[in-house]
Amino acid sequence: TAVNNISFDVKPGEIFAFLGPNGAGKSTTIKMLTTLVHPTSGTLSLNGFDPIKHPEQVRKTFGIVFQDPSLDDELTAWKNMDFHGILYDVPNKIRHERIDQLLDFVDLADRKNSLVKEFSGGMKRRLEIARGLLHHPKIIFLDEPTLGLDPQTRNHMWDYLKKLNESEGTTIFFSTHYMEEADKIAQRIAIIDHGKIIAIGTSPELKAETGTKTLEEAFLALTG
């Protein structure tokens, strides 16, 4: 059983972290919410739509940055963005304005005509975030978005996302193995282990519950 009878909610405009060991069910949960995997039981609701009954409506309301790279290395940054916008039926004028705006937002405007295969790992991640935001999603899912990035790039990436959350009210749902990231960024945290949510709350609440001083200590106390 990948995910076992879990129940939780995320508030509009919230920054919500999903923590758990490898194989705990984090990615499976994200895949169910984003229509990639069908649950065998239970109910889901994303922005008022059921991902099983109304997958098309659901897909229009979220953006996603996968754990594994999903860009086309043989296209430029701008072409990667444009292709994504076409798939989402974003009108030409709005699409092109939004592409320029987002590439500037993630500091890639000067590299918009460069092939993605020339980009560093951090630049690719920033482009994936910009691409995921192109169709004005209400929520963005980030599955271990900073895995393998250096600390400076990780900090810059979260600066972009916090600005986005503040300026557009975008809900951010992310999984990570970096405890300091969740401690610093997330407004609430859910900890999942062996397919079950074993704790949920703010970082101070989780520390108080376990009598620990750091989120990492709390995580280890809860997951054994």
mmCIF file of C-alpha atoms in Angstrom:
data_model
loop_
_atom_site.group_PDB
_atom_site.id
_atom_site.type_symbol
_atom_site.label_atom_id
_atom_site.label_comp_id
_atom_site.label_asym_id
_atom_site.label_seq_id
_atom_site.Cartn_x
_atom_site.Cartn_y
_atom_site.Cartn_z
ATOM 1 C CA THR A 1 0.000 0.000 0.000
ATOM 2 C CA ALA A 2 1.580 3.251 -1.143
ATOM 3 C CA VAL A 3 -0.818 5.651 0.614
ATOM 4 C CA ASN A 4 -3.025 4.401 3.428
ATOM 5 C CA ASN A 5 -6.233 6.299 4.244
ATOM 6 C CA ILE A 6 -4.695 9.755 4.661
ATOM 7 C CA SER A 7 -6.740 12.908 5.163
ATOM 8 C CA PHE A 8 -5.610 16.542 5.104
ATOM 9 C CA ASP A 9 -6.439 19.936 3.661
ATOM 10 C CA VAL A 10 -4.380 22.839 2.363
ATOM 11 C CA LYS A 11 -5.679 26.386 2.636
ATOM 12 C CA PRO A 12 -5.787 28.768 -0.351
ATOM 13 C CA GLY A 13 -2.587 30.801 -0.491
ATOM 14 C CA GLU A 14 -0.794 28.534 1.987
ATOM 15 C CA ILE A 15 2.799 27.300 1.718
ATOM 16 C CA PHE A 16 2.485 23.643 2.710
ATOM 17 C CA ALA A 17 5.344 21.156 3.108
ATOM 18 C CA PHE A 18 5.079 17.388 2.760
ATOM 19 C CA LEU A 19 7.881 15.548 4.567
ATOM 20 C CA GLY A 20 8.689 11.863 4.792
ATOM 21 C CA PRO A 21 11.386 9.243 4.229
ATOM 22 C CA ASN A 22 11.949 7.757 0.771
ATOM 23 C CA GLY A 23 8.998 5.549 -0.148
ATOM 24 C CA ALA A 24 6.701 7.144 2.425
ATOM 25 C CA GLY A 25 4.048 8.120 -0.140
ATOM 26 C CA LYS A 26 4.875 11.769 -0.885
ATOM 27 C CA SER A 27 5.216 11.496 -4.666
ATOM 28 C CA THR A 28 2.260 9.108 -4.917
ATOM 29 C CA THR A 29 0.039 11.617 -3.110
ATOM 30 C CA ILE A 30 1.153 14.409 -5.442
ATOM 31 C CA LYS A 31 0.527 12.166 -8.464
ATOM 32 C CA MET A 32 -3.009 11.411 -7.268
ATOM 33 C CA LEU A 33 -3.769 15.098 -6.731
ATOM 34 C CA THR A 34 -2.407 15.956 -10.184
ATOM 35 C CA THR A 35 -4.373 13.241 -12.082
ATOM 36 C CA LEU A 36 -1.318 11.051 -12.854
ATOM 37 C CA VAL A 37 -2.410 8.184 -10.569
ATOM 38 C CA HIS A 38 -5.945 7.053 -9.748
ATOM 39 C CA PRO A 39 -6.591 6.239 -6.086
ATOM 40 C CA THR A 40 -8.222 2.888 -5.358
ATOM 41 C CA SER A 41 -10.535 4.480 -2.759
ATOM 42 C CA GLY A 42 -11.350 7.764 -1.068
ATOM 43 C CA THR A 43 -12.146 11.221 -2.432
ATOM 44 C CA LEU A 44 -10.025 14.127 -3.650
ATOM 45 C CA SER A 45 -10.814 17.778 -4.231
ATOM 46 C CA LEU A 46 -8.476 20.286 -5.824
ATOM 47 C CA ASN A 47 -9.688 23.873 -6.224
ATOM 48 C CA GLY A 48 -13.240 22.548 -6.021
ATOM 49 C CA PHE A 49 -12.796 19.849 -8.688
ATOM 50 C CA ASP A 50 -12.468 16.082 -8.362
ATOM 51 C CA PRO A 51 -9.227 15.008 -10.121
ATOM 52 C CA ILE A 52 -10.849 11.699 -11.088
ATOM 53 C CA LYS A 53 -14.153 13.043 -12.429
ATOM 54 C CA HIS A 54 -12.894 16.349 -13.856
ATOM 55 C CA PRO A 55 -9.213 15.891 -14.794
ATOM 56 C CA GLU A 56 -9.193 18.583 -17.497
ATOM 57 C CA GLN A 57 -10.562 21.275 -15.177
ATOM 58 C CA VAL A 58 -8.134 20.228 -12.444
ATOM 59 C CA ARG A 59 -5.093 20.372 -14.742
ATOM 60 C CA LYS A 60 -5.884 23.961 -15.673
ATOM 61 C CA THR A 61 -5.779 25.032 -12.020
ATOM 62 C CA PHE A 62 -2.329 23.769 -11.047
ATOM 63 C CA GLY A 63 1.274 23.928 -12.184
ATOM 64 C CA ILE A 64 3.867 21.291 -11.345
ATOM 65 C CA VAL A 65 7.630 20.959 -11.117
ATOM 66 C CA PHE A 66 8.524 17.274 -11.206
ATOM 67 C CA GLN A 67 11.332 15.650 -9.259
ATOM 68 C CA ASP A 68 13.009 14.642 -12.521
ATOM 69 C CA PRO A 69 13.845 17.198 -15.257
ATOM 70 C CA SER A 70 11.104 17.555 -17.874
ATOM 71 C CA LEU A 71 12.387 20.294 -20.192
ATOM 72 C CA ASP A 72 13.266 19.821 -23.858
ATOM 73 C CA ASP A 73 17.036 20.388 -23.969
ATOM 74 C CA GLU A 74 16.989 20.964 -27.739
ATOM 75 C CA LEU A 75 14.649 23.956 -27.468
ATOM 76 C CA THR A 76 15.386 27.438 -26.169
ATOM 77 C CA ALA A 77 14.035 28.635 -22.843
ATOM 78 C CA TRP A 78 11.455 30.766 -24.663
ATOM 79 C CA LYS A 79 10.336 27.881 -26.906
ATOM 80 C CA ASN A 80 9.921 25.567 -23.909
ATOM 81 C CA MET A 81 7.648 28.170 -22.348
ATOM 82 C CA ASP A 82 5.741 28.836 -25.561
ATOM 83 C CA PHE A 83 5.066 25.139 -26.189
ATOM 84 C CA HIS A 84 3.683 24.771 -22.658
ATOM 85 C CA GLY A 85 1.416 27.792 -23.151
ATOM 86 C CA ILE A 86 0.070 26.401 -26.430
ATOM 87 C CA LEU A 87 -0.820 23.118 -24.696
ATOM 88 C CA TYR A 88 -2.789 25.095 -22.115
ATOM 89 C CA ASP A 89 -4.551 27.201 -24.777
ATOM 90 C CA VAL A 90 -3.146 30.467 -23.452
ATOM 91 C CA PRO A 91 -3.927 33.107 -26.145
ATOM 92 C CA ASN A 92 -0.919 34.309 -28.150
ATOM 93 C CA LYS A 93 -0.714 37.891 -26.864
ATOM 94 C CA ILE A 94 -1.248 36.925 -23.225
ATOM 95 C CA ARG A 95 1.124 33.959 -23.568
ATOM 96 C CA HIS A 96 3.988 35.987 -24.987
ATOM 97 C CA GLU A 97 3.597 38.748 -22.397
ATOM 98 C CA ARG A 98 3.463 36.174 -19.611
ATOM 99 C CA ILE A 99 6.573 34.365 -20.920
ATOM 100 C CA ASP A 100 8.617 37.561 -20.898
ATOM 101 C CA GLN A 101 7.292 38.484 -17.460
ATOM 102 C CA LEU A 102 8.131 35.092 -15.924
ATOM 103 C CA LEU A 103 11.563 34.761 -17.522
ATOM 104 C CA ASP A 104 12.373 38.154 -16.043
ATOM 105 C CA PHE A 105 10.918 37.020 -12.704
ATOM 106 C CA VAL A 106 13.343 34.056 -12.499
ATOM 107 C CA ASP A 107 16.298 36.063 -13.883
ATOM 108 C CA LEU A 108 16.466 34.244 -17.222
ATOM 109 C CA ALA A 109 15.346 37.047 -19.551
ATOM 110 C CA ASP A 110 18.855 37.432 -20.942
ATOM 111 C CA ARG A 111 19.000 33.705 -21.733
ATOM 112 C CA LYS A 112 15.575 33.315 -23.312
ATOM 113 C CA ASN A 113 17.055 32.432 -26.727
ATOM 114 C CA SER A 114 19.657 30.015 -25.343
ATOM 115 C CA LEU A 115 19.225 26.259 -25.705
ATOM 116 C CA VAL A 116 18.264 24.590 -22.440
ATOM 117 C CA LYS A 117 21.061 22.036 -22.826
ATOM 118 C CA GLU A 118 23.463 24.916 -22.133
ATOM 119 C CA PHE A 119 21.817 25.668 -18.761
ATOM 120 C CA SER A 120 23.068 24.703 -15.303
ATOM 121 C CA GLY A 121 20.883 22.599 -13.004
ATOM 122 C CA GLY A 122 19.750 25.681 -11.118
ATOM 123 C CA MET A 123 18.812 27.529 -14.300
ATOM 124 C CA LYS A 124 16.765 24.547 -15.481
ATOM 125 C CA ARG A 125 14.897 24.431 -12.163
ATOM 126 C CA ARG A 126 14.103 28.144 -12.405
ATOM 127 C CA LEU A 127 12.841 27.661 -15.953
ATOM 128 C CA GLU A 128 10.646 24.736 -14.856
ATOM 129 C CA ILE A 129 9.115 26.929 -12.152
ATOM 130 C CA ALA A 130 8.473 29.726 -14.667
ATOM 131 C CA ARG A 131 6.911 27.227 -17.076
ATOM 132 C CA GLY A 132 4.665 25.816 -14.364
ATOM 133 C CA LEU A 133 3.336 29.306 -13.631
ATOM 134 C CA LEU A 134 2.602 30.302 -17.229
ATOM 135 C CA HIS A 135 -1.131 29.541 -17.207
ATOM 136 C CA HIS A 136 -1.782 31.407 -13.910
ATOM 137 C CA PRO A 137 -2.353 28.306 -11.740
ATOM 138 C CA LYS A 138 -3.942 28.681 -8.328
ATOM 139 C CA ILE A 139 -1.617 26.064 -6.880
ATOM 140 C CA ILE A 140 1.867 24.861 -7.782
ATOM 141 C CA PHE A 141 3.190 21.425 -6.806
ATOM 142 C CA LEU A 142 6.932 21.033 -6.290
ATOM 143 C CA ASP A 143 8.227 17.484 -5.830
ATOM 144 C CA GLU A 144 11.670 17.860 -4.217
ATOM 145 C CA PRO A 145 12.382 20.920 -6.387
ATOM 146 C CA THR A 146 15.786 21.754 -4.883
ATOM 147 C CA LEU A 147 17.271 18.251 -4.914
ATOM 148 C CA GLY A 148 20.921 18.476 -5.963
ATOM 149 C CA LEU A 149 21.051 22.267 -6.043
ATOM 150 C CA ASP A 150 23.706 24.233 -4.185
ATOM 151 C CA PRO A 151 22.575 26.245 -1.104
ATOM 152 C CA GLN A 152 22.782 29.625 -2.881
ATOM 153 C CA THR A 153 20.610 28.449 -5.787
ATOM 154 C CA ARG A 154 18.143 26.859 -3.364
ATOM 155 C CA ASN A 155 17.807 30.146 -1.453
ATOM 156 C CA HIS A 156 17.290 32.128 -4.661
ATOM 157 C CA MET A 157 14.633 29.697 -5.857
ATOM 158 C CA TRP A 158 12.673 30.013 -2.626
ATOM 159 C CA ASP A 159 12.965 33.795 -2.800
ATOM 160 C CA TYR A 160 11.184 33.646 -6.183
ATOM 161 C CA LEU A 161 8.471 31.356 -4.832
ATOM 162 C CA LYS A 162 7.835 33.428 -1.703
ATOM 163 C CA LYS A 163 7.505 36.558 -3.856
ATOM 164 C CA LEU A 164 5.041 34.690 -6.064
ATOM 165 C CA ASN A 165 3.047 33.544 -3.043
ATOM 166 C CA GLU A 166 2.889 37.104 -1.715
ATOM 167 C CA SER A 167 2.154 38.867 -5.020
ATOM 168 C CA GLU A 168 -0.294 36.414 -6.632
ATOM 169 C CA GLY A 169 -1.541 34.393 -3.647
ATOM 170 C CA THR A 170 -0.457 31.145 -5.290
ATOM 171 C CA THR A 171 -0.752 28.091 -3.047
ATOM 172 C CA ILE A 172 2.549 26.213 -2.831
ATOM 173 C CA PHE A 173 2.591 22.478 -2.036
ATOM 174 C CA PHE A 174 6.102 21.026 -1.862
ATOM 175 C CA SER A 175 7.925 17.911 -0.751
ATOM 176 C CA THR A 176 11.533 18.044 0.400
ATOM 177 C CA HIS A 177 14.205 16.182 2.335
ATOM 178 C CA TYR A 178 15.810 19.440 3.478
ATOM 179 C CA MET A 179 14.457 20.048 6.985
ATOM 180 C CA GLU A 180 15.787 23.611 7.210
ATOM 181 C CA GLU A 181 13.898 24.395 3.993
ATOM 182 C CA ALA A 182 10.580 23.232 5.421
ATOM 183 C CA ASP A 183 11.307 24.928 8.757
ATOM 184 C CA LYS A 184 12.059 28.268 7.116
ATOM 185 C CA ILE A 185 9.524 28.281 4.261
ATOM 186 C CA ALA A 186 6.420 26.276 5.179
ATOM 187 C CA GLN A 187 3.485 27.706 7.080
ATOM 188 C CA ARG A 188 2.300 24.173 7.904
ATOM 189 C CA ILE A 189 3.957 20.777 7.590
ATOM 190 C CA ALA A 190 2.579 17.258 7.170
ATOM 191 C CA ILE A 191 4.810 14.278 7.971
ATOM 192 C CA ILE A 192 3.999 11.024 6.195
ATOM 193 C CA ASP A 193 5.565 7.631 6.912
ATOM 194 C CA HIS A 194 4.652 4.168 5.597
ATOM 195 C CA GLY A 195 1.744 5.721 3.700
ATOM 196 C CA LYS A 196 0.151 7.369 6.753
ATOM 197 C CA ILE A 197 0.199 10.978 7.918
ATOM 198 C CA ILE A 198 1.595 10.774 11.445
ATOM 199 C CA ALA A 199 1.677 14.498 12.279
ATOM 200 C CA ILE A 200 0.557 17.815 10.871
ATOM 201 C CA GLY A 201 1.034 21.363 12.121
ATOM 202 C CA THR A 202 3.371 24.329 12.177
ATOM 203 C CA SER A 203 7.066 23.795 12.826
ATOM 204 C CA PRO A 204 6.777 25.118 16.431
ATOM 205 C CA GLU A 205 3.791 22.826 17.031
ATOM 206 C CA LEU A 206 5.681 19.745 15.817
ATOM 207 C CA LYS A 207 8.684 20.620 17.983
ATOM 208 C CA ALA A 208 6.447 21.144 21.023
ATOM 209 C CA GLU A 209 4.634 17.862 20.372
ATOM 210 C CA THR A 210 7.911 15.923 20.365
ATOM 211 C CA GLY A 211 9.799 17.983 22.945
ATOM 212 C CA THR A 212 12.585 18.713 20.474
ATOM 213 C CA LYS A 213 14.498 21.856 19.507
ATOM 214 C CA THR A 214 14.784 21.415 15.737
ATOM 215 C CA LEU A 215 12.456 20.227 13.010
ATOM 216 C CA GLU A 216 14.939 17.500 12.081
ATOM 217 C CA GLU A 217 14.847 16.152 15.647
ATOM 218 C CA ALA A 218 11.043 16.277 15.601
ATOM 219 C CA PHE A 219 10.967 14.453 12.258
ATOM 220 C CA LEU A 220 13.279 11.698 13.545
ATOM 221 C CA ALA A 221 11.244 11.349 16.743
ATOM 222 C CA LEU A 222 8.008 10.952 14.791
ATOM 223 C CA THR A 223 9.329 8.598 12.077
ATOM 224 C CA GLY A 224 11.482 6.487 14.373
#
